[in-house]
Amino acid sequence: MFIIIYNFFHLIIKLLIYILHKLLLKPII
């Protein structure tokens, strides 16, 4: 059960980092 929660949390963090990276790169370009 803990592994499932950890994987889900890790996926959310990965998605947030990806969105933040896209948002940060957009104004520069």
XYZ file of C-alpha atoms in Angstrom:
29
model
C 0.000 0.000 0.000
C 2.806 2.422 0.876
C 4.521 1.715 -2.462
C 1.331 2.627 -4.381
C 1.016 5.935 -2.475
C 4.732 6.655 -3.018
C 4.501 5.963 -6.772
C 1.416 8.169 -7.084
C 3.105 10.986 -5.147
C 6.255 10.656 -7.262
C 4.158 10.883 -10.452
C 2.480 14.099 -9.215
C 5.892 15.630 -8.385
C 7.222 14.668 -11.829
C 4.184 16.247 -13.495
C 4.509 19.445 -11.415
C 8.222 19.739 -12.276
C 7.382 19.267 -15.981
C 4.668 21.958 -15.871
C 6.915 24.369 -13.949
C 9.761 23.745 -16.410
C 7.477 24.498 -19.390
C 6.137 27.643 -17.705
C 9.645 28.844 -16.857
C 10.967 28.202 -20.365
C 8.020 29.864 -22.120
C 8.830 33.508 -21.168
C 12.555 33.074 -21.930
C 11.977 31.859 -25.512
